[in-house]
PDB file of C-alpha atoms in Angstrom:
ATOM      1  CA  UNK A 228      48.169 -51.418 -84.778  1.00  0.00           C
ATOM      2  CA  UNK A 229      47.218 -49.419 -81.724  1.00  0.00           C
ATOM      3  CA  UNK A 230      43.682 -48.325 -80.785  1.00  0.00           C
ATOM      4  CA  UNK A 231      43.598 -45.147 -79.274  1.00  0.00           C
ATOM      5  CA  UNK A 232      46.077 -42.667 -80.959  1.00  0.00           C
ATOM      6  CA  UNK A 233      47.001 -39.317 -79.668  1.00  0.00           C
ATOM      7  CA  UNK A 234      46.809 -35.920 -81.656  1.00  0.00           C
ATOM      8  CA  UNK A 235      49.240 -34.156 -81.554  1.00  0.00           C
ATOM      9  CA  UNK A 236      51.949 -35.935 -80.953  1.00  0.00           C
ATOM     10  CA  UNK A 237      54.248 -33.212 -79.305  1.00  0.00           C
ATOM     11  CA  UNK A 238      52.749 -29.896 -77.632  1.00  0.00           C
ATOM     12  CA  UNK A 239      54.861 -26.957 -76.466  1.00  0.00           C
ATOM     13  CA  UNK A 240      53.209 -23.853 -74.363  1.00  0.00           C
ATOM     14  CA  UNK A 241      53.966 -21.382 -72.171  1.00  0.00           C
ATOM     15  CA  UNK A 242      53.511 -21.759 -68.082  1.00  0.00           C
ATOM     16  CA  UNK A 243      49.504 -20.592 -67.788  1.00  0.00           C
ATOM     17  CA  UNK A 244      48.179 -21.630 -71.092  1.00  0.00           C
ATOM     18  CA  UNK A 245      46.115 -24.038 -71.242  1.00  0.00           C
ATOM     19  CA  UNK A 246      46.991 -27.519 -73.294  1.00  0.00           C
ATOM     20  CA  UNK A 247      44.723 -29.837 -75.467  1.00  0.00           C
ATOM     21  CA  UNK A 248      45.313 -33.091 -76.465  1.00  0.00           C
ATOM     22  CA  UNK A 249      42.836 -35.275 -78.665  1.00  0.00           C
ATOM     23  CA  UNK A 250      42.545 -39.166 -79.004  1.00  0.00           C
ATOM     24  CA  UNK A 251      40.782 -41.003 -81.992  1.00  0.00           C
ATOM     25  CA  UNK A 252      40.131 -44.772 -80.804  1.00  0.00           C
ATOM     26  CA  UNK A 253      38.736 -47.357 -83.902  1.00  0.00           C
ATOM     27  CA  UNK A 254      36.744 -50.161 -81.995  1.00  0.00           C
ATOM     28  CA  UNK A 255      33.929 -49.379 -79.193  1.00  0.00           C
ATOM     29  CA  UNK A 256      34.712 -49.202 -75.780  1.00  0.00           C
ATOM     30  CA  UNK A 257      33.530 -49.522 -72.182  1.00  0.00           C
ATOM     31  CA  UNK A 258      35.649 -46.339 -71.075  1.00  0.00           C
ATOM     32  CA  UNK A 259      38.477 -44.742 -72.287  1.00  0.00           C
ATOM     33  CA  UNK A 260      41.481 -43.788 -69.393  1.00  0.00           C
ATOM     34  CA  UNK A 261      43.889 -40.846 -69.550  1.00  0.00           C
ATOM     35  CA  UNK A 262      47.780 -41.530 -68.195  1.00  0.00           C
ATOM     36  CA  UNK A 263      50.787 -39.500 -68.179  1.00  0.00           C
ATOM     37  CA  UNK A 264      54.079 -40.264 -67.660  1.00  0.00           C
ATOM     38  CA  UNK A 265      57.508 -38.735 -66.549  1.00  0.00           C
ATOM     39  CA  UNK A 266      60.602 -39.328 -68.998  1.00  0.00           C
ATOM     40  CA  UNK A 267      61.904 -42.607 -68.184  1.00  0.00           C
ATOM     41  CA  UNK A 268      58.967 -43.502 -65.477  1.00  0.00           C
ATOM     42  CA  UNK A 269      55.659 -45.748 -64.964  1.00  0.00           C
ATOM     43  CA  UNK A 270      52.728 -44.175 -66.453  1.00  0.00           C
ATOM     44  CA  UNK A 271      50.180 -42.712 -63.870  1.00  0.00           C
ATOM     45  CA  UNK A 272      46.192 -42.534 -64.162  1.00  0.00           C
ATOM     46  CA  UNK A 273      45.383 -39.132 -64.207  1.00  0.00           C
ATOM     47  CA  UNK A 274      41.147 -40.316 -65.123  1.00  0.00           C
ATOM     48  CA  UNK A 275      38.837 -42.385 -66.619  1.00  0.00           C
ATOM     49  CA  UNK A 276      35.568 -41.539 -68.637  1.00  0.00           C
ATOM     50  CA  UNK A 277      32.729 -44.120 -68.779  1.00  0.00           C
ATOM     51  CA  UNK A 278      31.235 -44.629 -72.219  1.00  0.00           C
ATOM     52  CA  UNK A 279      27.740 -43.400 -70.999  1.00  0.00           C
ATOM     53  CA  UNK A 280      29.716 -40.109 -70.034  1.00  0.00           C
ATOM     54  CA  UNK A 281      30.537 -36.956 -72.065  1.00  0.00           C
ATOM     55  CA  UNK A 282      32.786 -34.939 -69.879  1.00  0.00           C
ATOM     56  CA  UNK A 283      34.615 -35.583 -66.669  1.00  0.00           C
ATOM     57  CA  UNK A 284      36.440 -33.189 -64.407  1.00  0.00           C
ATOM     58  CA  UNK A 285      39.488 -33.698 -61.771  1.00  0.00           C
ATOM     59  CA  UNK A 286      40.930 -30.782 -60.638  1.00  0.00           C
ATOM     60  CA  UNK A 287      42.598 -28.824 -63.886  1.00  0.00           C
ATOM     61  CA  UNK A 288      42.006 -31.639 -65.818  1.00  0.00           C
ATOM     62  CA  UNK A 289      38.884 -32.089 -68.594  1.00  0.00           C
ATOM     63  CA  UNK A 290      38.134 -34.595 -70.403  1.00  0.00           C
ATOM     64  CA  UNK A 291      35.155 -34.813 -73.297  1.00  0.00           C
ATOM     65  CA  UNK A 292      34.258 -38.454 -74.826  1.00  0.00           C
ATOM     66  CA  UNK A 293      32.121 -38.531 -78.063  1.00  0.00           C
ATOM     67  CA  UNK A 294      31.369 -41.980 -78.640  1.00  0.00           C
ATOM     68  CA  UNK A 295      29.760 -41.142 -82.116  1.00  0.00           C
ATOM     69  CA  UNK A 296      33.242 -40.071 -83.242  1.00  0.00           C
ATOM     70  CA  UNK A 297      34.728 -42.096 -81.421  1.00  0.00           C
ATOM     71  CA  UNK A 298      37.075 -39.829 -79.505  1.00  0.00           C
ATOM     72  CA  UNK A 299      38.176 -38.261 -76.738  1.00  0.00           C
ATOM     73  CA  UNK A 300      40.087 -34.918 -76.057  1.00  0.00           C
ATOM     74  CA  UNK A 301      41.818 -33.950 -72.511  1.00  0.00           C
ATOM     75  CA  UNK A 302      42.237 -30.421 -71.707  1.00  0.00           C
ATOM     76  CA  UNK A 303      44.754 -29.281 -68.883  1.00  0.00           C
ATOM     77  CA  UNK A 304      44.147 -25.694 -67.546  1.00  0.00           C
ATOM     78  CA  UNK A 305      46.474 -23.114 -66.233  1.00  0.00           C
ATOM     79  CA  UNK A 306      49.051 -25.562 -67.371  1.00  0.00           C
ATOM     80  CA  UNK A 307      52.160 -25.450 -64.749  1.00  0.00           C
ATOM     81  CA  UNK A 308      56.087 -26.469 -65.728  1.00  0.00           C
ATOM     82  CA  UNK A 309      55.201 -29.700 -63.522  1.00  0.00           C
ATOM     83  CA  UNK A 310      52.898 -30.799 -66.127  1.00  0.00           C
ATOM     84  CA  UNK A 311      55.200 -30.930 -68.410  1.00  0.00           C
ATOM     85  CA  UNK A 312      55.092 -34.888 -69.400  1.00  0.00           C
ATOM     86  CA  UNK A 313      53.749 -37.525 -71.969  1.00  0.00           C
ATOM     87  CA  UNK A 314      50.260 -38.168 -71.887  1.00  0.00           C
ATOM     88  CA  UNK A 315      48.420 -41.102 -72.839  1.00  0.00           C
ATOM     89  CA  UNK A 316      44.848 -42.679 -73.659  1.00  0.00           C
ATOM     90  CA  UNK A 317      44.124 -46.047 -73.084  1.00  0.00           C
ATOM     91  CA  UNK A 318      41.048 -47.960 -73.736  1.00  0.00           C
ATOM     92  CA  UNK A 319      39.679 -51.898 -73.232  1.00  0.00           C
ATOM     93  CA  UNK A 320      38.470 -52.321 -76.704  1.00  0.00           C
ATOM     94  CA  UNK A 321      38.078 -56.327 -75.669  1.00  0.00           C
ATOM     95  CA  UNK A 322      37.914 -57.640 -72.063  1.00  0.00           C
ATOM     96  CA  UNK A 323      40.455 -56.938 -70.024  1.00  0.00           C
ATOM     97  CA  UNK A 324      42.904 -56.307 -73.093  1.00  0.00           C
ATOM     98  CA  UNK A 325      44.280 -52.781 -72.476  1.00  0.00           C
ATOM     99  CA  UNK A 326      45.812 -50.834 -74.796  1.00  0.00           C
ATOM    100  CA  UNK A 327      47.740 -47.389 -75.532  1.00  0.00           C
ATOM    101  CA  UNK A 328      47.920 -44.526 -77.788  1.00  0.00           C
ATOM    102  CA  UNK A 329      51.312 -43.335 -79.394  1.00  0.00           C
ATOM    103  CA  UNK A 330      51.143 -40.095 -76.459  1.00  0.00           C
ATOM    104  CA  UNK A 331      51.468 -36.823 -77.112  1.00  0.00           C
ATOM    105  CA  UNK A 332      54.733 -35.011 -75.278  1.00  0.00           C
ATOM    106  CA  UNK A 333      53.784 -32.015 -73.674  1.00  0.00           C
ATOM    107  CA  UNK A 334      56.218 -29.259 -72.654  1.00  0.00           C
ATOM    108  CA  UNK A 335      55.171 -26.498 -70.353  1.00  0.00           C
ATOM    109  CA  UNK A 336      57.913 -23.388 -70.636  1.00  0.00           C
ATOM    110  CA  UNK A 337      58.491 -21.461 -67.491  1.00  0.00           C
TER     111      UNK A 337
ATOM    112  CA  UNK B 242      47.197 -50.746 -50.018  1.00  0.00           C
ATOM    113  CA  UNK B 243      48.549 -52.040 -53.388  1.00  0.00           C
ATOM    114  CA  UNK B 244      51.886 -52.035 -54.629  1.00  0.00           C
ATOM    115  CA  UNK B 245      53.581 -52.923 -57.716  1.00  0.00           C
ATOM    116  CA  UNK B 246      57.313 -54.440 -57.945  1.00  0.00           C
ATOM    117  CA  UNK B 247      59.303 -54.648 -61.170  1.00  0.00           C
ATOM    118  CA  UNK B 248      63.168 -55.015 -61.679  1.00  0.00           C
ATOM    119  CA  UNK B 249      65.821 -54.823 -62.283  1.00  0.00           C
ATOM    120  CA  UNK B 250      65.725 -50.784 -63.142  1.00  0.00           C
ATOM    121  CA  UNK B 251      68.350 -50.979 -66.159  1.00  0.00           C
ATOM    122  CA  UNK B 252      69.624 -53.931 -68.088  1.00  0.00           C
ATOM    123  CA  UNK B 253      72.262 -54.170 -70.206  1.00  0.00           C
ATOM    124  CA  UNK B 254      72.710 -57.932 -72.386  1.00  0.00           C
ATOM    125  CA  UNK B 255      74.405 -59.332 -75.072  1.00  0.00           C
ATOM    126  CA  UNK B 256      72.994 -60.647 -77.961  1.00  0.00           C
ATOM    127  CA  UNK B 257      71.958 -63.967 -77.739  1.00  0.00           C
ATOM    128  CA  UNK B 258      71.844 -63.672 -73.480  1.00  0.00           C
ATOM    129  CA  UNK B 259      69.042 -65.027 -72.087  1.00  0.00           C
ATOM    130  CA  UNK B 260      66.322 -62.651 -69.926  1.00  0.00           C
ATOM    131  CA  UNK B 261      63.850 -62.782 -66.786  1.00  0.00           C
ATOM    132  CA  UNK B 262      62.558 -59.598 -66.199  1.00  0.00           C
ATOM    133  CA  UNK B 263      60.084 -60.043 -62.852  1.00  0.00           C
ATOM    134  CA  UNK B 264      57.087 -58.159 -61.668  1.00  0.00           C
ATOM    135  CA  UNK B 265      55.420 -58.972 -58.462  1.00  0.00           C
ATOM    136  CA  UNK B 266      51.939 -57.238 -57.070  1.00  0.00           C
ATOM    137  CA  UNK B 267      50.993 -57.217 -53.618  1.00  0.00           C
ATOM    138  CA  UNK B 268      48.004 -55.866 -51.467  1.00  0.00           C
ATOM    139  CA  UNK B 269      44.878 -57.367 -54.015  1.00  0.00           C
ATOM    140  CA  UNK B 270      44.264 -61.226 -54.980  1.00  0.00           C
ATOM    141  CA  UNK B 271      43.691 -62.450 -59.322  1.00  0.00           C
ATOM    142  CA  UNK B 272      44.706 -59.038 -60.938  1.00  0.00           C
ATOM    143  CA  UNK B 273      44.874 -58.815 -64.740  1.00  0.00           C
ATOM    144  CA  UNK B 274      48.738 -58.673 -65.620  1.00  0.00           C
ATOM    145  CA  UNK B 275      49.986 -57.001 -68.442  1.00  0.00           C
ATOM    146  CA  UNK B 276      53.242 -56.588 -69.455  1.00  0.00           C
ATOM    147  CA  UNK B 277      54.000 -53.525 -72.563  1.00  0.00           C
ATOM    148  CA  UNK B 278      57.238 -52.421 -74.201  1.00  0.00           C
ATOM    149  CA  UNK B 279      58.158 -48.377 -75.164  1.00  0.00           C
ATOM    150  CA  UNK B 280      60.282 -47.331 -77.751  1.00  0.00           C
ATOM    151  CA  UNK B 281      62.239 -43.852 -77.179  1.00  0.00           C
ATOM    152  CA  UNK B 282      59.625 -41.392 -77.281  1.00  0.00           C
ATOM    153  CA  UNK B 283      56.734 -43.673 -78.554  1.00  0.00           C
ATOM    154  CA  UNK B 284      53.686 -44.847 -77.467  1.00  0.00           C
ATOM    155  CA  UNK B 285      53.411 -48.404 -75.378  1.00  0.00           C
ATOM    156  CA  UNK B 286      53.249 -51.475 -77.713  1.00  0.00           C
ATOM    157  CA  UNK B 287      51.134 -54.312 -75.542  1.00  0.00           C
ATOM    158  CA  UNK B 288      53.109 -57.442 -75.446  1.00  0.00           C
ATOM    159  CA  UNK B 289      51.537 -59.912 -72.899  1.00  0.00           C
ATOM    160  CA  UNK B 290      48.328 -59.906 -70.399  1.00  0.00           C
ATOM    161  CA  UNK B 291      47.152 -62.317 -68.359  1.00  0.00           C
ATOM    162  CA  UNK B 292      43.652 -62.694 -66.561  1.00  0.00           C
ATOM    163  CA  UNK B 293      44.572 -65.757 -64.176  1.00  0.00           C
ATOM    164  CA  UNK B 294      47.189 -67.938 -63.244  1.00  0.00           C
ATOM    165  CA  UNK B 295      48.457 -70.010 -66.403  1.00  0.00           C
ATOM    166  CA  UNK B 296      46.578 -67.631 -68.730  1.00  0.00           C
ATOM    167  CA  UNK B 297      48.481 -65.975 -71.345  1.00  0.00           C
ATOM    168  CA  UNK B 298      47.328 -63.868 -74.553  1.00  0.00           C
ATOM    169  CA  UNK B 299      49.883 -62.688 -76.619  1.00  0.00           C
ATOM    170  CA  UNK B 300      49.662 -59.970 -79.075  1.00  0.00           C
ATOM    171  CA  UNK B 301      52.616 -59.504 -81.157  1.00  0.00           C
ATOM    172  CA  UNK B 302      54.692 -62.445 -82.137  1.00  0.00           C
ATOM    173  CA  UNK B 303      58.504 -62.032 -80.917  1.00  0.00           C
ATOM    174  CA  UNK B 304      61.191 -63.137 -79.586  1.00  0.00           C
ATOM    175  CA  UNK B 305      59.595 -62.787 -76.129  1.00  0.00           C
ATOM    176  CA  UNK B 306      57.442 -65.197 -73.437  1.00  0.00           C
ATOM    177  CA  UNK B 307      55.499 -64.586 -70.519  1.00  0.00           C
ATOM    178  CA  UNK B 308      54.529 -66.596 -67.888  1.00  0.00           C
ATOM    179  CA  UNK B 309      52.397 -66.347 -64.391  1.00  0.00           C
ATOM    180  CA  UNK B 310      53.615 -69.170 -62.258  1.00  0.00           C
ATOM    181  CA  UNK B 311      51.805 -67.395 -58.968  1.00  0.00           C
ATOM    182  CA  UNK B 312      48.782 -64.962 -58.848  1.00  0.00           C
ATOM    183  CA  UNK B 313      50.936 -62.320 -58.474  1.00  0.00           C
ATOM    184  CA  UNK B 314      53.834 -62.577 -60.307  1.00  0.00           C
ATOM    185  CA  UNK B 315      54.307 -61.995 -64.192  1.00  0.00           C
ATOM    186  CA  UNK B 316      57.379 -62.865 -65.705  1.00  0.00           C
ATOM    187  CA  UNK B 317      58.709 -61.916 -68.925  1.00  0.00           C
ATOM    188  CA  UNK B 318      61.339 -63.879 -70.639  1.00  0.00           C
ATOM    189  CA  UNK B 319      63.158 -65.060 -73.532  1.00  0.00           C
ATOM    190  CA  UNK B 320      66.333 -67.570 -74.531  1.00  0.00           C
ATOM    191  CA  UNK B 321      67.748 -65.019 -77.499  1.00  0.00           C
ATOM    192  CA  UNK B 322      68.103 -61.866 -76.712  1.00  0.00           C
ATOM    193  CA  UNK B 323      68.065 -59.345 -80.198  1.00  0.00           C
ATOM    194  CA  UNK B 324      69.249 -55.999 -80.243  1.00  0.00           C
ATOM    195  CA  UNK B 325      65.911 -54.972 -81.534  1.00  0.00           C
ATOM    196  CA  UNK B 326      64.640 -56.609 -78.067  1.00  0.00           C
ATOM    197  CA  UNK B 327      66.524 -53.478 -76.767  1.00  0.00           C
ATOM    198  CA  UNK B 328      63.189 -50.822 -75.074  1.00  0.00           C
ATOM    199  CA  UNK B 329      61.853 -49.708 -71.867  1.00  0.00           C
ATOM    200  CA  UNK B 330      59.483 -52.363 -70.384  1.00  0.00           C
ATOM    201  CA  UNK B 331      56.798 -51.758 -68.219  1.00  0.00           C
ATOM    202  CA  UNK B 332      54.570 -53.672 -66.185  1.00  0.00           C
ATOM    203  CA  UNK B 333      51.072 -52.792 -65.145  1.00  0.00           C
ATOM    204  CA  UNK B 334      47.756 -54.574 -63.156  1.00  0.00           C
ATOM    205  CA  UNK B 335      44.352 -53.470 -62.696  1.00  0.00           C
ATOM    206  CA  UNK B 336      41.490 -55.430 -61.247  1.00  0.00           C
ATOM    207  CA  UNK B 337      38.614 -55.129 -63.980  1.00  0.00           C
ATOM    208  CA  UNK B 338      37.896 -53.524 -67.428  1.00  0.00           C
ATOM    209  CA  UNK B 339      36.591 -50.354 -65.406  1.00  0.00           C
ATOM    210  CA  UNK B 340      39.364 -49.863 -63.321  1.00  0.00           C
ATOM    211  CA  UNK B 341      42.371 -47.754 -63.562  1.00  0.00           C
ATOM    212  CA  UNK B 342      45.817 -49.426 -64.402  1.00  0.00           C
ATOM    213  CA  UNK B 343      48.768 -49.337 -61.684  1.00  0.00           C
ATOM    214  CA  UNK B 344      52.038 -49.521 -63.389  1.00  0.00           C
ATOM    215  CA  UNK B 345      55.529 -50.463 -62.286  1.00  0.00           C
ATOM    216  CA  UNK B 346      58.591 -48.037 -62.519  1.00  0.00           C
ATOM    217  CA  UNK B 347      59.881 -49.673 -65.604  1.00  0.00           C
ATOM    218  CA  UNK B 348      63.423 -52.013 -67.027  1.00  0.00           C
ATOM    219  CA  UNK B 349      65.379 -50.221 -69.480  1.00  0.00           C
ATOM    220  CA  UNK B 350      66.896 -53.123 -71.582  1.00  0.00           C
ATOM    221  CA  UNK B 351      69.828 -52.591 -73.600  1.00  0.00           C
ATOM    222  CA  UNK B 352      70.599 -55.694 -76.015  1.00  0.00           C
ATOM    223  CA  UNK B 353      74.760 -54.846 -77.139  1.00  0.00           C
TER     224      UNK B 353
END
């Protein structure tokens, strides 16, 4: 089974709205990462949050991490049509093993 | 700067044929290397990862194998493809556990 699971599986919003997606994981982690994937392409790293951090920002992205609940959230503010993509969380549960969740497909309608 | 090359971009292979997908990384040394498979609309399934030459960790029992003959080369192979091997295969690298991973553009494999 996968280490991380995203929720919701799919999200449809209007341009300008905020998009929030969540990730839950099972074991202790050193860090949690979020990636973006455009259809049929490789993944692109968005942001990394370490286990001793609770919140991190990067441009329109805001990531939170709650290690007590083993969960993280990704917020995209003021969404744009170009934000349409799948978003994945990833963790390293052991050593250098990097595992991904099932992803959230985000559709931003213009 | 570091780059990752993965080829081919698309591949159509008959059932029972062999497979060899290659991934090479430039601009870094001793990377951790990964092979993932992604079914349509789904998440990434970790197939193999390697922390050094000749060191391969297999995550899922399957019809595939991986090799790392050189520091920056990671090869995914099969002796006889099955229909269920169809999917989108992604190669990735990272330096250590607290860094981001960089992905290749993927190979769309269709077994017919």
